[in-house]
Each structure stands twice: as structure tokens, then as C-alpha cells.
Amino acid sequence: MKEAVFIRKNIAKWRAMEVQIGNMSNTSPDKLVDTYAEVNADLAFAQTHYPHSRITEYLNNMAVSLHGELYQRKNEKWSRLLTFWTHEVPTYVYEGRRCILLSLAILLVGAFVGAVSALGGEEFVRSILGDGYVEMTADNIRSGQPFGVYASEESSSMFLGIMFNNVWVSFLYFVMGVFTSIATGYFIFYNGMMVGAFVAYFAQHGLFGPCLLTLFLHGTLELSALVVAGGAGIALGNGWLFPGTYSRIESFKRSAKRGVKILISTTPIFVVAAFIEGFFTRLTEAGDALRLTVIVLSALFILFYYVYLPIHRHRHGTTR
């Protein structure tokens, strides 16, 4: 194809591309990618047939401009993702710290009430954990496998089931805030009672230490994430109940924005906790030192991400 024919055939398209390049900030990434592919195809043809032509230089300049914009957007995308986890979430956690602390307090009170109530009789344990679970656990204790429940399913199935259940529960914690923070508080308290009853039941059978090691092997992450999710729900409810100087709707929107980002941060933690529970907690023969190591590392991560980092971001400023 002669160069003049090549230019005449594509000049309208190139002019449209020039307009697009001049307005790249308002052009979708997908459209820019398509344009970049077209320019490179034309450039390859021109370099092959008209290597020293001005049209080849012209197409090369367009390709360079598009490449620079796409590369910048790609970097911004990853930078934005990194900023979300290292700046935004810690900042919102700091702003919602009182709600998270209240969530922790409610869980601990619930656990205390559950433990004390369980010591008063097995009826309470059955009402909280269910007759089937209590009878199965009693059989496991008699057979010398008190925590056999963790090996009752195939690892992968157990992992997926626990993961989806915990994410769903955390979502309920948050959504209940729409019906005021009291609703979220009730669910946190009830789960706290379940934990307290669970520990007390094993303690009554002389298994207090092994129970704590087994529970907190995955529970350090899982319960911490539930506390954080509960704090997000309480924050959502408080935005509705206590709008302050904002309108009730505006306060609710601000609380929802903060709560959603805090809630999102718990999802990877639930995934890791479910993996530990599905694949590792079942290994009851694992040494106490290994279990304690996992528990300590989990606790250090929670303290770093949800305590130290939010305080650090607050003191040194942050970028949203």
C-alpha cells in the first residue's frame, strides 16, 4: 500500500484518536487500551513499510503518549490499593476506636456471663451450643478426642464453610447497625456467651488449658475480626442515633463509609483464620509450642494493624 493511500484511509481515525489523547482524563481505561492497540498496529505497519516517514514518527508519538497514560493509571491503581490498606483503613479504625473498644467490652462481658451461666448447669450450655453439639462433644471426650469436632469434615470443605460463615456473620454485625447499634451489640453479646459457655464446658471436664490453645489457635484472628466488624456495626448505628452537628442522613452516610472500609479489612483475616481452623486446628497432636507460636504471631498482627498502626497514622498524619 502506498503511503498516501495509507494516510488517506486512516487519517479520520487518527484525528479522532488525537482528540481522545487530548482528553484522556475523561476517557475510560478500556477505551484507551483499545486505542493503544490500534495505534500500535498502525505503527507496526508504518515501521515496516515507511520506516523513515513522518507518519511513522507521528504514530510513534501517539503510542508513547498513550503508553505513558496507561502506565501511570496502572501505577495509580496499585498505589491506591496500597494506600487503602496502609492509610485509609488505619485512619478509619482510629476514628472508630471507641466503637471497636465497646464491641470488645460487650464480647468480654458476654463471655463472662456465658461462662458463669455454664458453671451453673449443662442446661444452659445446651441452650446456647445445642443438644447435638454437646452430646457429640461428650462422646469425643469419653473417647479421648475432646476436640474431634475439628476433624469431623474434610479440610477444604471445612475451610470454605467456616470462611463464608464468618464473613456472613461479620456482615450481619455491620448491617444490624442499620437498626441501631443496640442490635449489633446484642449479636456480639450472644456470640460472647457462646465462647464463654464453650470454654466453661471444657473446663468442667479438666480441659481448660487445651481448650484455650485449641480455641485461640484460630480464634485469635477470628474473634478479633468479629470484634472489629462489631465495632463497624456500632459505628453505623451510632451515626444514625447520634448525628451530632450533622443531619441524621449525612451522619449515617459518613458512618456507613467508615464502617464499610473497616469491615472490608476483616475479610482477609477471616480467610486466614478459616484456613487455620480447617487445616491446622484439627492437628490436635501438634505441640503446644507450635500452637502458642501461631497464637502469639496472630495476636501481634492484630495489635500492630488495629492498635499501633491507627495510632501511628493519627500522630503522623495520613493521606486518603
mmCIF file of C-alpha atoms in Angstrom:
data_model
loop_
_atom_site.group_PDB
_atom_site.id
_atom_site.type_symbol
_atom_site.label_atom_id
_atom_site.label_comp_id
_atom_site.label_asym_id
_atom_site.label_seq_id
_atom_site.Cartn_x
_atom_site.Cartn_y
_atom_site.Cartn_z
ATOM 1 C CA MET A 1 0.000 0.000 0.000
ATOM 2 C CA LYS A 2 1.313 3.427 -0.954
ATOM 3 C CA GLU A 3 1.933 5.808 1.913
ATOM 4 C CA ALA A 4 -0.608 8.364 0.601
ATOM 5 C CA VAL A 5 -3.318 5.704 0.442
ATOM 6 C CA PHE A 6 -2.417 4.502 3.953
ATOM 7 C CA ILE A 7 -2.720 8.044 5.310
ATOM 8 C CA ARG A 8 -5.948 8.814 3.458
ATOM 9 C CA LYS A 9 -7.516 5.595 4.679
ATOM 10 C CA ASN A 10 -6.718 6.221 8.366
ATOM 11 C CA ILE A 11 -6.471 9.990 8.782
ATOM 12 C CA ALA A 12 -10.010 10.384 10.173
ATOM 13 C CA LYS A 13 -9.380 7.669 12.752
ATOM 14 C CA TRP A 14 -6.083 9.237 13.810
ATOM 15 C CA ARG A 15 -7.663 12.651 14.230
ATOM 16 C CA ALA A 16 -10.303 11.114 16.480
ATOM 17 C CA MET A 17 -7.503 9.479 18.447
ATOM 18 C CA GLU A 18 -5.770 12.847 18.805
ATOM 19 C CA VAL A 19 -8.931 14.275 20.355
ATOM 20 C CA GLN A 20 -9.091 11.295 22.696
ATOM 21 C CA ILE A 21 -5.462 11.732 23.711
ATOM 22 C CA GLY A 22 -6.105 15.393 24.424
ATOM 23 C CA ASN A 23 -8.932 14.408 26.764
ATOM 24 C CA MET A 24 -7.514 11.255 28.340
ATOM 25 C CA SER A 25 -8.638 12.171 31.859
ATOM 26 C CA ASN A 26 -12.260 11.733 30.775
ATOM 27 C CA THR A 27 -11.693 8.570 28.728
ATOM 28 C CA SER A 28 -12.302 5.126 30.182
ATOM 29 C CA PRO A 29 -9.285 2.824 30.614
ATOM 30 C CA ASP A 30 -10.856 0.198 28.347
ATOM 31 C CA LYS A 31 -11.229 2.727 25.539
ATOM 32 C CA LEU A 32 -7.633 3.859 25.962
ATOM 33 C CA VAL A 33 -6.426 0.254 25.795
ATOM 34 C CA ASP A 34 -8.346 -0.289 22.546
ATOM 35 C CA THR A 35 -6.935 2.916 21.076
ATOM 36 C CA TYR A 36 -3.428 1.977 22.166
ATOM 37 C CA ALA A 37 -3.767 -1.396 20.401
ATOM 38 C CA GLU A 38 -4.959 0.275 17.188
ATOM 39 C CA VAL A 39 -2.158 2.839 17.208
ATOM 40 C CA ASN A 40 0.444 0.134 17.735
ATOM 41 C CA ALA A 41 -0.965 -1.915 14.870
ATOM 42 C CA ASP A 42 -0.754 1.081 12.534
ATOM 43 C CA LEU A 43 2.697 1.947 13.861
ATOM 44 C CA ALA A 44 3.965 -1.572 13.205
ATOM 45 C CA PHE A 45 2.669 -1.368 9.628
ATOM 46 C CA ALA A 46 4.254 2.064 9.107
ATOM 47 C CA GLN A 47 7.607 0.992 10.578
ATOM 48 C CA THR A 48 7.666 -1.959 8.192
ATOM 49 C CA HIS A 49 6.713 -0.082 5.004
ATOM 50 C CA TYR A 50 7.665 3.568 5.715
ATOM 51 C CA PRO A 51 10.403 3.392 8.394
ATOM 52 C CA HIS A 52 11.744 6.918 7.729
ATOM 53 C CA SER A 53 8.436 8.648 7.094
ATOM 54 C CA ARG A 54 6.974 11.457 9.162
ATOM 55 C CA ILE A 55 3.768 9.442 9.527
ATOM 56 C CA THR A 56 5.763 6.765 11.370
ATOM 57 C CA GLU A 57 7.124 9.402 13.753
ATOM 58 C CA TYR A 58 3.611 10.791 14.203
ATOM 59 C CA LEU A 59 2.176 7.372 15.129
ATOM 60 C CA ASN A 60 5.104 6.653 17.423
ATOM 61 C CA ASN A 61 4.426 9.894 19.339
ATOM 62 C CA MET A 62 0.781 8.922 19.768
ATOM 63 C CA ALA A 63 1.772 5.482 21.013
ATOM 64 C CA VAL A 64 4.225 6.976 23.514
ATOM 65 C CA SER A 65 1.566 9.353 24.879
ATOM 66 C CA LEU A 66 -0.958 6.560 25.326
ATOM 67 C CA HIS A 67 1.613 4.247 26.884
ATOM 68 C CA GLY A 68 2.589 6.882 29.431
ATOM 69 C CA GLU A 69 -1.026 7.469 30.432
ATOM 70 C CA LEU A 70 -1.849 3.770 30.744
ATOM 71 C CA TYR A 71 1.306 3.063 32.744
ATOM 72 C CA GLN A 72 0.543 5.959 35.074
ATOM 73 C CA ARG A 73 -3.009 4.711 35.627
ATOM 74 C CA LYS A 74 -1.731 1.237 36.365
ATOM 75 C CA ASN A 75 0.665 2.603 38.959
ATOM 76 C CA GLU A 76 -2.082 4.756 40.463
ATOM 77 C CA LYS A 77 -4.335 1.690 40.723
ATOM 78 C CA TRP A 78 -1.782 -0.271 42.739
ATOM 79 C CA SER A 79 -0.794 2.807 44.715
ATOM 80 C CA ARG A 80 -4.438 3.418 45.545
ATOM 81 C CA LEU A 81 -4.824 -0.181 46.727
ATOM 82 C CA LEU A 82 -1.745 0.097 48.926
ATOM 83 C CA THR A 83 -2.973 3.404 50.344
ATOM 84 C CA PHE A 84 -6.315 1.847 51.230
ATOM 85 C CA TRP A 85 -4.756 -0.871 53.387
ATOM 86 C CA THR A 86 -1.908 1.147 54.917
ATOM 87 C CA HIS A 87 -3.556 4.558 55.356
ATOM 88 C CA GLU A 88 -7.320 4.631 54.926
ATOM 89 C CA VAL A 89 -8.259 1.597 56.996
ATOM 90 C CA PRO A 90 -5.985 2.503 59.939
ATOM 91 C CA THR A 91 -7.351 6.049 59.857
ATOM 92 C CA TYR A 92 -10.961 4.899 59.955
ATOM 93 C CA VAL A 93 -10.107 2.350 62.652
ATOM 94 C CA TYR A 94 -8.689 5.170 64.770
ATOM 95 C CA GLU A 95 -11.798 7.270 64.217
ATOM 96 C CA GLY A 96 -13.948 4.301 65.202
ATOM 97 C CA ARG A 97 -11.726 3.140 68.060
ATOM 98 C CA ARG A 98 -14.329 3.787 70.756
ATOM 99 C CA CYS A 99 -16.880 1.661 68.904
ATOM 100 C CA ILE A 100 -14.342 -1.150 68.484
ATOM 101 C CA LEU A 101 -13.426 -0.975 72.183
ATOM 102 C CA LEU A 102 -17.124 -1.077 73.066
ATOM 103 C CA SER A 103 -17.520 -4.134 70.815
ATOM 104 C CA LEU A 104 -14.633 -5.821 72.647
ATOM 105 C CA ALA A 105 -16.143 -4.957 76.031
ATOM 106 C CA ILE A 106 -19.524 -6.387 75.025
ATOM 107 C CA LEU A 107 -17.900 -9.610 73.801
ATOM 108 C CA LEU A 108 -15.923 -9.997 77.038
ATOM 109 C CA VAL A 109 -18.975 -9.347 79.204
ATOM 110 C CA GLY A 110 -20.930 -11.853 77.126
ATOM 111 C CA ALA A 111 -18.149 -14.422 77.538
ATOM 112 C CA PHE A 112 -18.121 -13.880 81.296
ATOM 113 C CA VAL A 113 -21.893 -14.242 81.543
ATOM 114 C CA GLY A 114 -21.768 -17.359 79.350
ATOM 115 C CA ALA A 115 -19.010 -18.952 81.443
ATOM 116 C CA VAL A 116 -20.692 -18.231 84.785
ATOM 117 C CA SER A 117 -24.049 -19.449 83.492
ATOM 118 C CA ALA A 118 -22.472 -22.638 82.115
ATOM 119 C CA LEU A 119 -20.968 -23.419 85.519
ATOM 120 C CA GLY A 120 -24.495 -23.445 86.903
ATOM 121 C CA GLY A 121 -25.588 -26.409 84.829
ATOM 122 C CA GLU A 122 -25.367 -28.152 81.490
ATOM 123 C CA GLU A 123 -28.853 -26.958 80.519
ATOM 124 C CA PHE A 124 -27.505 -23.517 79.730
ATOM 125 C CA VAL A 125 -24.710 -24.945 77.595
ATOM 126 C CA ARG A 126 -27.225 -26.987 75.657
ATOM 127 C CA SER A 127 -29.441 -23.936 75.133
ATOM 128 C CA ILE A 128 -26.502 -21.980 73.715
ATOM 129 C CA LEU A 129 -24.485 -24.603 71.818
ATOM 130 C CA GLY A 130 -27.275 -27.062 71.010
ATOM 131 C CA ASP A 131 -28.029 -30.579 72.244
ATOM 132 C CA GLY A 132 -26.377 -32.229 69.247
ATOM 133 C CA TYR A 133 -23.076 -30.406 69.718
ATOM 134 C CA VAL A 134 -22.958 -31.094 73.471
ATOM 135 C CA GLU A 135 -23.690 -34.801 73.047
ATOM 136 C CA MET A 136 -21.123 -35.129 70.255
ATOM 137 C CA THR A 137 -18.509 -33.342 72.370
ATOM 138 C CA ALA A 138 -19.288 -35.544 75.394
ATOM 139 C CA ASP A 139 -18.738 -38.628 73.228
ATOM 140 C CA ASN A 140 -15.456 -37.196 71.929
ATOM 141 C CA ILE A 141 -14.244 -36.504 75.465
ATOM 142 C CA ARG A 142 -15.054 -40.070 76.530
ATOM 143 C CA SER A 143 -13.184 -41.430 73.516
ATOM 144 C CA GLY A 144 -10.093 -39.343 74.292
ATOM 145 C CA GLN A 145 -10.567 -36.938 71.349
ATOM 146 C CA PRO A 146 -12.202 -33.906 73.016
ATOM 147 C CA PHE A 147 -11.658 -31.664 70.001
ATOM 148 C CA GLY A 148 -12.533 -34.248 67.385
ATOM 149 C CA VAL A 149 -15.177 -31.900 66.002
ATOM 150 C CA TYR A 150 -12.420 -30.073 64.130
ATOM 151 C CA ALA A 151 -11.607 -33.263 62.239
ATOM 152 C CA SER A 152 -15.203 -34.211 61.511
ATOM 153 C CA GLU A 153 -15.128 -32.775 57.983
ATOM 154 C CA GLU A 154 -12.753 -32.776 55.030
ATOM 155 C CA SER A 155 -10.292 -29.886 55.417
ATOM 156 C CA SER A 156 -11.155 -27.956 52.249
ATOM 157 C CA SER A 157 -14.901 -28.162 52.845
ATOM 158 C CA MET A 158 -14.476 -27.104 56.447
ATOM 159 C CA PHE A 159 -12.261 -24.195 55.445
ATOM 160 C CA LEU A 160 -14.757 -22.873 52.887
ATOM 161 C CA GLY A 161 -17.746 -23.371 55.170
ATOM 162 C CA ILE A 162 -16.122 -21.570 58.094
ATOM 163 C CA MET A 163 -14.833 -18.763 55.890
ATOM 164 C CA PHE A 164 -18.206 -17.994 54.317
ATOM 165 C CA ASN A 165 -19.987 -18.329 57.651
ATOM 166 C CA ASN A 166 -17.652 -15.898 59.410
ATOM 167 C CA VAL A 167 -17.809 -13.352 56.595
ATOM 168 C CA TRP A 168 -21.598 -13.640 56.662
ATOM 169 C CA VAL A 169 -21.715 -13.176 60.451
ATOM 170 C CA SER A 170 -19.481 -10.098 60.225
ATOM 171 C CA PHE A 171 -21.764 -8.702 57.532
ATOM 172 C CA LEU A 172 -24.758 -9.241 59.826
ATOM 173 C CA TYR A 173 -22.913 -7.477 62.647
ATOM 174 C CA PHE A 174 -22.491 -4.494 60.382
ATOM 175 C CA VAL A 175 -25.937 -4.463 58.777
ATOM 176 C CA MET A 176 -27.638 -4.747 62.171
ATOM 177 C CA GLY A 177 -26.276 -1.257 62.807
ATOM 178 C CA VAL A 178 -28.992 0.000 60.454
ATOM 179 C CA PHE A 179 -31.439 -0.994 63.188
ATOM 180 C CA THR A 180 -29.351 0.959 65.759
ATOM 181 C CA SER A 181 -26.113 -0.092 67.427
ATOM 182 C CA ILE A 182 -28.149 -1.929 70.089
ATOM 183 C CA ALA A 183 -28.980 -4.685 67.578
ATOM 184 C CA THR A 184 -25.291 -5.154 66.735
ATOM 185 C CA GLY A 185 -24.448 -5.150 70.430
ATOM 186 C CA TYR A 186 -26.948 -7.938 71.067
ATOM 187 C CA PHE A 187 -25.346 -10.218 68.462
ATOM 188 C CA ILE A 188 -21.859 -9.537 69.829
ATOM 189 C CA PHE A 189 -23.051 -10.303 73.363
ATOM 190 C CA TYR A 190 -24.683 -13.554 72.258
ATOM 191 C CA ASN A 191 -21.536 -14.754 70.475
ATOM 192 C CA GLY A 192 -19.565 -13.835 73.569
ATOM 193 C CA MET A 193 -21.861 -16.060 75.642
ATOM 194 C CA MET A 194 -21.251 -18.913 73.190
ATOM 195 C CA VAL A 195 -17.474 -18.560 73.629
ATOM 196 C CA GLY A 196 -17.793 -18.388 77.417
ATOM 197 C CA ALA A 197 -20.081 -21.434 77.547
ATOM 198 C CA PHE A 198 -17.736 -23.365 75.235
ATOM 199 C CA VAL A 199 -14.672 -22.720 77.409
ATOM 200 C CA ALA A 200 -16.547 -23.365 80.675
ATOM 201 C CA TYR A 201 -17.868 -26.696 79.420
ATOM 202 C CA PHE A 202 -14.374 -27.982 78.651
ATOM 203 C CA ALA A 203 -13.029 -26.504 81.906
ATOM 204 C CA GLN A 204 -15.579 -28.572 83.830
ATOM 205 C CA HIS A 205 -14.046 -31.646 82.201
ATOM 206 C CA GLY A 206 -10.488 -30.685 83.151
ATOM 207 C CA LEU A 207 -9.605 -29.390 79.687
ATOM 208 C CA PHE A 208 -9.314 -25.647 80.310
ATOM 209 C CA GLY A 209 -5.718 -25.285 79.035
ATOM 210 C CA PRO A 210 -6.097 -27.480 75.929
ATOM 211 C CA CYS A 211 -9.389 -25.729 75.168
ATOM 212 C CA LEU A 212 -7.766 -22.292 75.195
ATOM 213 C CA LEU A 213 -4.919 -23.467 72.969
ATOM 214 C CA THR A 214 -7.357 -25.051 70.522
ATOM 215 C CA LEU A 215 -9.800 -22.148 70.524
ATOM 216 C CA PHE A 216 -7.307 -19.320 70.208
ATOM 217 C CA LEU A 217 -5.233 -21.094 67.584
ATOM 218 C CA HIS A 218 -7.741 -19.775 65.045
ATOM 219 C CA GLY A 219 -9.840 -17.692 67.422
ATOM 220 C CA THR A 220 -7.207 -15.007 67.979
ATOM 221 C CA LEU A 221 -7.749 -13.832 64.423
ATOM 222 C CA GLU A 222 -11.395 -14.857 64.125
ATOM 223 C CA LEU A 223 -12.642 -13.270 67.360
ATOM 224 C CA SER A 224 -10.552 -10.151 66.806
ATOM 225 C CA ALA A 225 -12.037 -9.712 63.342
ATOM 226 C CA LEU A 226 -15.544 -10.205 64.746
ATOM 227 C CA VAL A 227 -14.843 -7.526 67.354
ATOM 228 C CA VAL A 228 -13.693 -5.141 64.624
ATOM 229 C CA ALA A 229 -16.744 -5.965 62.481
ATOM 230 C CA GLY A 230 -18.930 -5.394 65.515
ATOM 231 C CA GLY A 231 -17.263 -2.024 66.035
ATOM 232 C CA ALA A 232 -18.085 -1.126 62.424
ATOM 233 C CA GLY A 233 -21.728 -2.037 63.049
ATOM 234 C CA ILE A 234 -21.854 0.002 66.245
ATOM 235 C CA ALA A 235 -20.305 2.945 64.390
ATOM 236 C CA LEU A 236 -23.003 2.637 61.735
ATOM 237 C CA GLY A 237 -25.746 2.568 64.352
ATOM 238 C CA ASN A 238 -24.268 5.481 66.290
ATOM 239 C CA GLY A 239 -24.211 7.561 63.126
ATOM 240 C CA TRP A 240 -27.953 7.046 62.930
ATOM 241 C CA LEU A 241 -28.639 7.529 66.653
ATOM 242 C CA PHE A 242 -26.212 10.337 67.464
ATOM 243 C CA PRO A 243 -25.826 12.608 64.396
ATOM 244 C CA GLY A 244 -24.203 15.450 66.325
ATOM 245 C CA THR A 245 -23.900 18.612 64.248
ATOM 246 C CA TYR A 246 -24.665 16.748 61.007
ATOM 247 C CA SER A 247 -28.083 15.925 59.644
ATOM 248 C CA ARG A 248 -29.129 12.378 60.519
ATOM 249 C CA ILE A 249 -28.777 11.257 56.903
ATOM 250 C CA GLU A 250 -25.352 12.874 56.484
ATOM 251 C CA SER A 251 -24.116 11.395 59.750
ATOM 252 C CA PHE A 252 -25.388 7.976 58.680
ATOM 253 C CA LYS A 253 -23.612 8.248 55.313
ATOM 254 C CA ARG A 254 -20.317 9.187 56.962
ATOM 255 C CA SER A 255 -20.595 6.346 59.454
ATOM 256 C CA ALA A 256 -21.501 3.893 56.693
ATOM 257 C CA LYS A 257 -18.463 4.904 54.638
ATOM 258 C CA ARG A 258 -16.159 4.459 57.601
ATOM 259 C CA GLY A 259 -17.833 1.224 58.687
ATOM 260 C CA VAL A 260 -17.683 -0.414 55.261
ATOM 261 C CA LYS A 261 -13.945 0.178 54.966
ATOM 262 C CA ILE A 262 -13.337 -1.185 58.453
ATOM 263 C CA LEU A 263 -15.497 -4.204 57.619
ATOM 264 C CA ILE A 264 -13.590 -4.889 54.385
ATOM 265 C CA SER A 265 -10.353 -5.063 56.351
ATOM 266 C CA THR A 266 -11.623 -8.089 58.280
ATOM 267 C CA THR A 267 -12.222 -10.284 55.220
ATOM 268 C CA PRO A 268 -8.586 -11.419 54.684
ATOM 269 C CA ILE A 269 -8.340 -12.115 58.412
ATOM 270 C CA PHE A 270 -11.389 -14.371 58.281
ATOM 271 C CA VAL A 271 -9.853 -16.219 55.341
ATOM 272 C CA VAL A 272 -6.619 -16.900 57.242
ATOM 273 C CA ALA A 273 -8.498 -17.825 60.435
ATOM 274 C CA ALA A 274 -10.699 -20.259 58.498
ATOM 275 C CA PHE A 275 -7.622 -21.789 56.873
ATOM 276 C CA ILE A 276 -6.027 -22.345 60.279
ATOM 277 C CA GLU A 277 -9.240 -23.845 61.683
ATOM 278 C CA GLY A 278 -9.826 -26.048 58.664
ATOM 279 C CA PHE A 279 -6.294 -27.357 58.177
ATOM 280 C CA PHE A 280 -4.339 -26.876 61.404
ATOM 281 C CA THR A 281 -6.653 -26.832 64.433
ATOM 282 C CA ARG A 282 -7.608 -30.450 63.662
ATOM 283 C CA LEU A 283 -3.977 -31.484 64.259
ATOM 284 C CA THR A 284 -4.500 -31.979 67.972
ATOM 285 C CA GLU A 285 -1.177 -33.792 68.234
ATOM 286 C CA ALA A 286 0.701 -30.615 67.280
ATOM 287 C CA GLY A 287 2.976 -29.431 70.072
ATOM 288 C CA ASP A 288 1.914 -26.669 72.455
ATOM 289 C CA ALA A 289 4.953 -24.607 71.471
ATOM 290 C CA LEU A 290 3.851 -24.532 67.834
ATOM 291 C CA ARG A 291 0.301 -23.618 68.792
ATOM 292 C CA LEU A 292 1.492 -20.844 71.085
ATOM 293 C CA THR A 293 3.722 -19.510 68.330
ATOM 294 C CA VAL A 294 0.764 -19.230 65.945
ATOM 295 C CA ILE A 295 -1.357 -17.595 68.665
ATOM 296 C CA VAL A 296 1.351 -15.072 69.553
ATOM 297 C CA LEU A 297 2.046 -14.183 65.910
ATOM 298 C CA SER A 298 -1.695 -13.740 65.307
ATOM 299 C CA ALA A 299 -2.031 -11.513 68.360
ATOM 300 C CA LEU A 300 0.988 -9.427 67.326
ATOM 301 C CA PHE A 301 -0.521 -8.873 63.879
ATOM 302 C CA ILE A 302 -3.858 -7.760 65.343
ATOM 303 C CA LEU A 303 -2.145 -5.408 67.785
ATOM 304 C CA PHE A 304 0.039 -3.975 65.032
ATOM 305 C CA TYR A 305 -2.690 -3.428 62.444
ATOM 306 C CA TYR A 306 -5.601 -2.421 64.641
ATOM 307 C CA VAL A 307 -3.801 -0.688 67.521
ATOM 308 C CA TYR A 308 -0.299 0.500 66.648
ATOM 309 C CA LEU A 309 -0.813 1.482 63.003
ATOM 310 C CA PRO A 310 -4.002 3.547 63.580
ATOM 311 C CA ILE A 311 -2.298 5.444 66.411
ATOM 312 C CA HIS A 312 0.812 5.912 64.276
ATOM 313 C CA ARG A 313 -1.211 7.247 61.328
ATOM 314 C CA HIS A 314 -3.085 9.615 63.612
ATOM 315 C CA ARG A 315 0.080 11.037 65.136
ATOM 316 C CA HIS A 316 1.988 11.378 61.880
ATOM 317 C CA GLY A 317 -0.864 12.290 59.563
ATOM 318 C CA THR A 318 -2.337 10.275 56.707
ATOM 319 C CA THR A 319 -3.422 10.582 53.122
ATOM 320 C CA ARG A 320 -6.846 9.489 51.969
#
